[in-house]
CSV table of C-alpha atoms in Angstrom, one decimal:
chain,number,residue,atom,x,y,z
A,1,MET,CA,1.1,-6.3,6.3
A,2,VAL,CA,0.1,-2.6,5.6
A,3,THR,CA,-1.7,-2.6,2.3
A,4,ALA,CA,-4.9,-0.4,2.6
A,5,ALA,CA,-6.8,1.7,5.1
A,6,ASP,CA,-9.0,0.2,7.8
A,7,PRO,CA,-12.2,-0.9,6.2
A,8,GLU,CA,-14.0,1.0,8.8
A,9,GLU,CA,-12.2,4.1,8.0
A,10,THR,CA,-13.6,6.7,5.5
A,11,ARG,CA,-10.4,7.9,3.6
A,12,THR,CA,-9.7,10.1,0.6
A,13,SER,CA,-6.7,9.7,-1.5
A,14,VAL,CA,-3.7,12.0,-0.9
A,15,TRP,CA,-4.1,13.3,-4.6
A,16,LEU,CA,-7.7,14.5,-3.9
A,17,THR,CA,-7.0,16.3,-0.6
A,18,ALA,CA,-5.5,19.7,-0.5
A,19,ARG,CA,-3.5,20.2,2.7
A,20,PRO,CA,-4.0,23.6,4.2
A,21,ALA,CA,-1.0,25.8,4.6
A,22,ALA,CA,0.3,25.9,8.3
A,23,PRO,CA,0.3,29.3,10.0
A,24,ALA,CA,3.6,31.1,9.7
A,25,ARG,CA,4.4,30.5,13.4
A,26,ARG,CA,3.6,26.9,13.1
A,27,ARG,CA,5.9,26.6,9.8
A,28,SER,CA,8.7,28.0,11.8
A,29,GLU,CA,8.4,25.2,14.2
A,30,ALA,CA,8.6,22.4,11.6
A,31,PRO,CA,11.8,20.3,11.6
A,32,SER,CA,14.5,21.8,9.4
A,33,GLY,CA,15.9,19.7,6.5
A,34,LEU,CA,12.7,17.9,5.8
A,35,ASP,CA,10.1,18.1,3.0
A,36,ARG,CA,7.6,15.9,1.3
A,37,GLU,CA,10.1,15.0,-1.5
A,38,ARG,CA,13.0,13.9,1.1
A,39,ILE,CA,10.3,12.0,3.2
A,40,THR,CA,8.8,10.2,0.0
A,41,ALA,CA,12.4,9.3,-1.3
A,42,ALA,CA,13.4,7.8,2.1
A,43,THR,CA,10.2,5.9,2.2
A,44,VAL,CA,10.8,4.4,-1.2
A,45,ARG,CA,14.3,3.3,0.0
A,46,LEU,CA,13.0,1.9,3.2
A,47,LEU,CA,10.3,-0.2,1.4
A,48,ASP,CA,12.9,-1.5,-1.0
A,49,ALA,CA,15.3,-2.4,1.8
A,50,GLU,CA,12.9,-3.8,4.4
A,51,GLY,CA,9.6,-4.3,2.7
A,52,LEU,CA,6.0,-3.4,3.1
A,53,GLY,CA,5.3,-5.6,6.1
A,54,ARG,CA,8.0,-4.0,8.3
A,55,PHE,CA,7.2,-0.3,7.3
A,56,SER,CA,6.2,2.1,10.1
A,57,MET,CA,6.4,5.8,10.6
A,58,ARG,CA,8.7,5.2,13.7
A,59,ARG,CA,11.1,3.2,11.4
A,60,LEU,CA,11.0,5.9,8.7
A,61,ALA,CA,11.7,8.6,11.3
A,62,ALA,CA,14.6,6.7,12.8
A,63,GLU,CA,16.0,6.4,9.2
A,64,LEU,CA,15.7,10.1,8.6
A,65,GLY,CA,17.0,11.1,12.2
A,66,VAL,CA,13.8,12.8,13.3
A,67,THR,CA,10.9,12.0,15.5
A,68,ALA,CA,7.7,10.3,14.3
A,69,MET,CA,5.6,13.1,15.0
A,70,SER,CA,7.8,15.5,12.8
A,71,LEU,CA,6.6,13.5,9.8
A,72,TYR,CA,3.1,14.6,10.2
A,73,TRP,CA,4.1,18.1,9.3
A,74,TYR,CA,4.2,16.8,5.8
A,75,VAL,CA,1.6,14.0,5.5
A,76,ASP,CA,-1.5,13.4,7.4
A,77,THR,CA,-1.5,9.6,7.4
A,78,LYS,CA,0.9,6.6,6.7
A,79,HIS,CA,-1.5,5.7,3.9
A,80,ASP,CA,-0.9,9.1,2.3
A,81,LEU,CA,2.9,8.6,2.3
A,82,LEU,CA,2.5,5.1,0.8
A,83,GLU,CA,0.6,6.5,-2.0
A,84,LEU,CA,3.1,9.2,-2.6
A,85,ALA,CA,5.8,6.5,-2.6
A,86,LEU,CA,3.9,4.5,-5.0
A,87,ASP,CA,3.6,7.1,-7.5
A,88,ARG,CA,7.4,8.2,-7.1
A,89,ALA,CA,8.3,4.6,-7.9
A,90,LEU,CA,6.0,4.7,-11.1
A,91,GLY,CA,8.0,7.9,-12.1
A,92,GLU,CA,11.0,5.6,-12.7
A,93,LEU,CA,9.3,4.0,-15.6
A,94,ALA,CA,10.3,5.2,-19.0
A,95,LEU,CA,7.3,6.1,-21.2
A,96,PRO,CA,7.0,6.4,-24.9
A,97,ALA,CA,6.9,10.1,-25.9
A,98,ALA,CA,3.6,11.5,-27.0
A,99,PRO,CA,3.5,12.0,-30.7
A,100,ASP,CA,4.2,15.6,-32.1
A,101,PRO,CA,1.1,17.5,-33.4
A,102,LYS,CA,0.9,16.7,-37.2
A,103,PRO,CA,1.5,20.1,-39.0
A,104,GLU,CA,-1.1,21.0,-41.6
A,105,SER,CA,0.3,20.1,-45.2
A,106,PRO,CA,0.5,23.1,-47.6
A,107,PRO,CA,-1.9,23.0,-50.6
A,108,GLU,CA,0.7,21.6,-53.0
A,109,ALA,CA,2.3,19.3,-50.8
A,110,LEU,CA,2.8,15.7,-51.9
A,111,PRO,CA,1.3,12.9,-49.9
A,112,GLU,CA,3.5,11.6,-47.1
A,113,SER,CA,5.4,8.3,-47.5
A,114,PRO,CA,4.2,5.5,-45.3
A,115,PRO,CA,6.2,5.0,-42.2
A,116,GLU,CA,8.8,2.3,-42.5
A,117,ALA,CA,8.2,-1.0,-40.8
A,118,GLY,CA,9.4,-1.1,-37.3
A,119,SER,CA,9.9,2.6,-37.2
A,120,GLY,CA,9.0,4.6,-34.0
A,121,THR,CA,5.8,6.1,-35.6
A,122,GLY,CA,2.7,4.8,-37.3
A,123,PRO,CA,0.3,2.1,-36.4
A,124,ALA,CA,2.9,-0.6,-37.3
A,125,ALA,CA,4.9,0.3,-34.5
A,126,TRP,CA,2.5,-0.1,-31.5
A,127,PRO,CA,3.2,-3.9,-30.7
A,128,GLY,CA,6.9,-3.2,-30.2
A,129,ARG,CA,6.2,-0.1,-28.2
A,130,LEU,CA,3.7,-2.0,-26.1
A,131,ARG,CA,6.2,-4.7,-25.5
A,132,VAL,CA,8.8,-2.0,-24.4
A,133,LEU,CA,6.2,-0.5,-21.9
A,134,ALA,CA,5.1,-3.9,-20.6
A,135,CYS,CA,8.5,-5.1,-20.1
A,136,GLY,CA,9.5,-1.8,-18.4
A,137,TYR,CA,6.7,-2.3,-16.0
A,138,ARG,CA,7.5,-5.7,-15.1
A,139,LYS,CA,11.1,-4.7,-14.3
A,140,LEU,CA,9.8,-2.0,-12.1
A,141,LEU,CA,7.6,-4.6,-10.1
A,142,VAL,CA,10.7,-6.8,-9.6
A,143,ALA,CA,12.7,-3.8,-8.4
A,144,HIS,CA,10.1,-2.6,-6.1
A,145,PRO,CA,8.0,-5.7,-4.9
A,146,TRP,CA,5.9,-3.6,-2.8
A,147,VAL,CA,4.3,-1.7,-5.8
A,148,ALA,CA,2.1,-4.4,-6.8
A,149,PRO,CA,0.1,-4.7,-3.5
A,150,LEU,CA,-0.1,-0.9,-3.2
A,151,THR,CA,-1.4,-0.7,-6.7
A,152,ALA,CA,-4.3,-3.0,-5.6
A,153,ALA,CA,-4.9,-1.3,-2.4
A,154,TYR,CA,-4.8,2.4,-3.3
A,155,PRO,CA,-6.6,4.3,-6.2
A,156,ASN,CA,-3.3,4.9,-8.0
A,157,ILE,CA,-4.2,8.3,-9.6
A,158,GLY,CA,-1.1,10.2,-8.9
A,159,PRO,CA,0.6,12.3,-11.7
A,160,HIS,CA,2.9,9.4,-12.9
A,161,ALA,CA,0.2,6.7,-12.7
A,162,ARG,CA,-1.9,8.9,-14.9
A,163,ALA,CA,1.0,9.5,-17.3
A,164,PHE,CA,1.4,5.7,-17.4
A,165,ASP,CA,-2.3,5.3,-18.2
A,166,ALA,CA,-2.2,8.0,-20.9
A,167,ALA,CA,0.9,6.4,-22.5
A,168,LEU,CA,-1.0,3.1,-22.6
A,169,GLN,CA,-3.9,4.8,-24.2
A,170,ARG,CA,-1.7,6.4,-27.0
A,171,LEU,CA,-0.4,3.0,-27.9
A,172,LEU,CA,-3.8,1.5,-28.2
A,173,ASP,CA,-5.0,4.5,-30.2
A,174,ALA,CA,-2.6,3.5,-32.8
A,175,THR,CA,-4.0,-0.1,-33.1
A,176,GLY,CA,-6.9,1.0,-35.2
A,177,LEU,CA,-9.4,-0.4,-32.8
A,178,ALA,CA,-12.7,1.3,-32.5
A,179,GLU,CA,-13.2,3.3,-29.2
A,180,ALA,CA,-15.3,0.6,-27.5
A,181,ARG,CA,-12.7,-2.1,-28.2
A,182,ARG,CA,-9.9,0.1,-27.2
A,183,THR,CA,-11.5,0.3,-23.8
A,184,GLY,CA,-11.7,-3.5,-23.6
A,185,ALA,CA,-8.0,-3.7,-24.9
A,186,HIS,CA,-6.9,-1.0,-22.3
A,187,LEU,CA,-8.5,-3.2,-19.5
A,188,ALA,CA,-6.9,-6.4,-20.7
A,189,VAL,CA,-3.5,-4.9,-20.9
A,190,SER,CA,-3.9,-3.2,-17.4
A,191,TYR,CA,-5.2,-6.4,-15.9
A,192,PHE,CA,-2.4,-8.4,-17.4
A,193,LEU,CA,0.2,-6.0,-16.1
A,194,HIS,CA,-1.1,-5.8,-12.5
A,195,GLY,CA,-2.1,-9.5,-12.3
A,196,CYS,CA,1.5,-10.5,-13.0
A,197,GLY,CA,2.8,-8.2,-10.3
A,198,GLY,CA,2.6,-10.7,-7.6
A,199,ALA,CA,4.4,-13.2,-9.6
A,200,ALA,CA,7.0,-11.0,-11.2
A,201,ARG,CA,9.8,-12.5,-9.3
A,202,ARG,CA,8.6,-16.1,-9.8
A,203,LEU,CA,7.5,-15.9,-13.4
A,204,PRO,CA,10.5,-16.6,-15.8
A,205,GLU,CA,11.1,-13.9,-18.3
A,206,ARG,CA,10.3,-16.2,-21.2
A,207,ASP,CA,6.9,-17.2,-19.9
A,208,PHE,CA,6.1,-13.4,-19.3
A,209,ARG,CA,7.1,-12.6,-22.9
A,210,LEU,CA,5.2,-15.5,-24.3
A,211,ALA,CA,2.0,-14.4,-22.5
A,212,LEU,CA,2.6,-10.8,-23.6
A,213,ASP,CA,3.0,-11.9,-27.2
A,214,VAL,CA,-0.3,-13.9,-26.9
A,215,LEU,CA,-2.0,-10.7,-25.6
A,216,ILE,CA,-0.6,-8.5,-28.2
A,217,ALA,CA,-1.5,-11.0,-31.0
A,218,GLY,CA,-5.1,-11.0,-29.6
A,219,ILE,CA,-5.3,-7.2,-29.8
A,220,GLY,CA,-3.8,-7.3,-33.4
A,221,GLY,CA,-6.2,-10.0,-34.4
A,222,VAL,CA,-9.3,-8.1,-33.2
A,223,ALA,CA,-8.0,-4.9,-35.0
A,224,GLY,CA,-7.4,-6.9,-38.1
A,225,SER,CA,-10.9,-8.5,-38.2
A,226,ALA,CA,-12.5,-5.1,-37.6
A,227,ALA,CA,-10.6,-3.6,-40.5
A,228,LYS,CA,-11.6,-6.2,-42.8
A,229,THR,CA,-15.3,-5.9,-42.0
A,230,ALA,CA,-15.2,-2.0,-42.1
């Protein structure tokens, strides 16, 4: 199964490597109708249909109706392409929107009313929003079983992965935890989500939700204890 680069190979993530532009003459020789977006989208479809173990550049080229060598105009290695596919799949996940910047109150303005329980803003909303994010991630893993092993194999630092990480951080910022404890909570949630990846298809929904409730209760308990001692 293809999961990571050869241990003997020194490899840099595709997200950290700038590909030099090809000379104009060579660009004219590139196969028409291909680009990175089309190749990456085809990679996701092929991985969904046939799995990670059967994936190859030759199989992908056949799917696109081109030669395998033509793919290397757009990616340097198969591992680069798998990284691109991983981030594209993560882009399907709906993320909670970033909160709007709070406008400055005019001098005579009355204090704002506290947010309603269960509303989309305010610290009280974070448990429900975290449940939605976590359940969405689980559905993504079920829809794309190859995402979990690739997440473990590659740095996972593409734009959609970073957006997911930032969304999770915003939710944890709303818990009221101190910075050091937010870091621990971030690790706990990340390990929980990634750890359930391999079992996403086997783990019943009710068991996943129970485990998630326990995790959220633990974060809330730590936040509550910290607030009482503050």
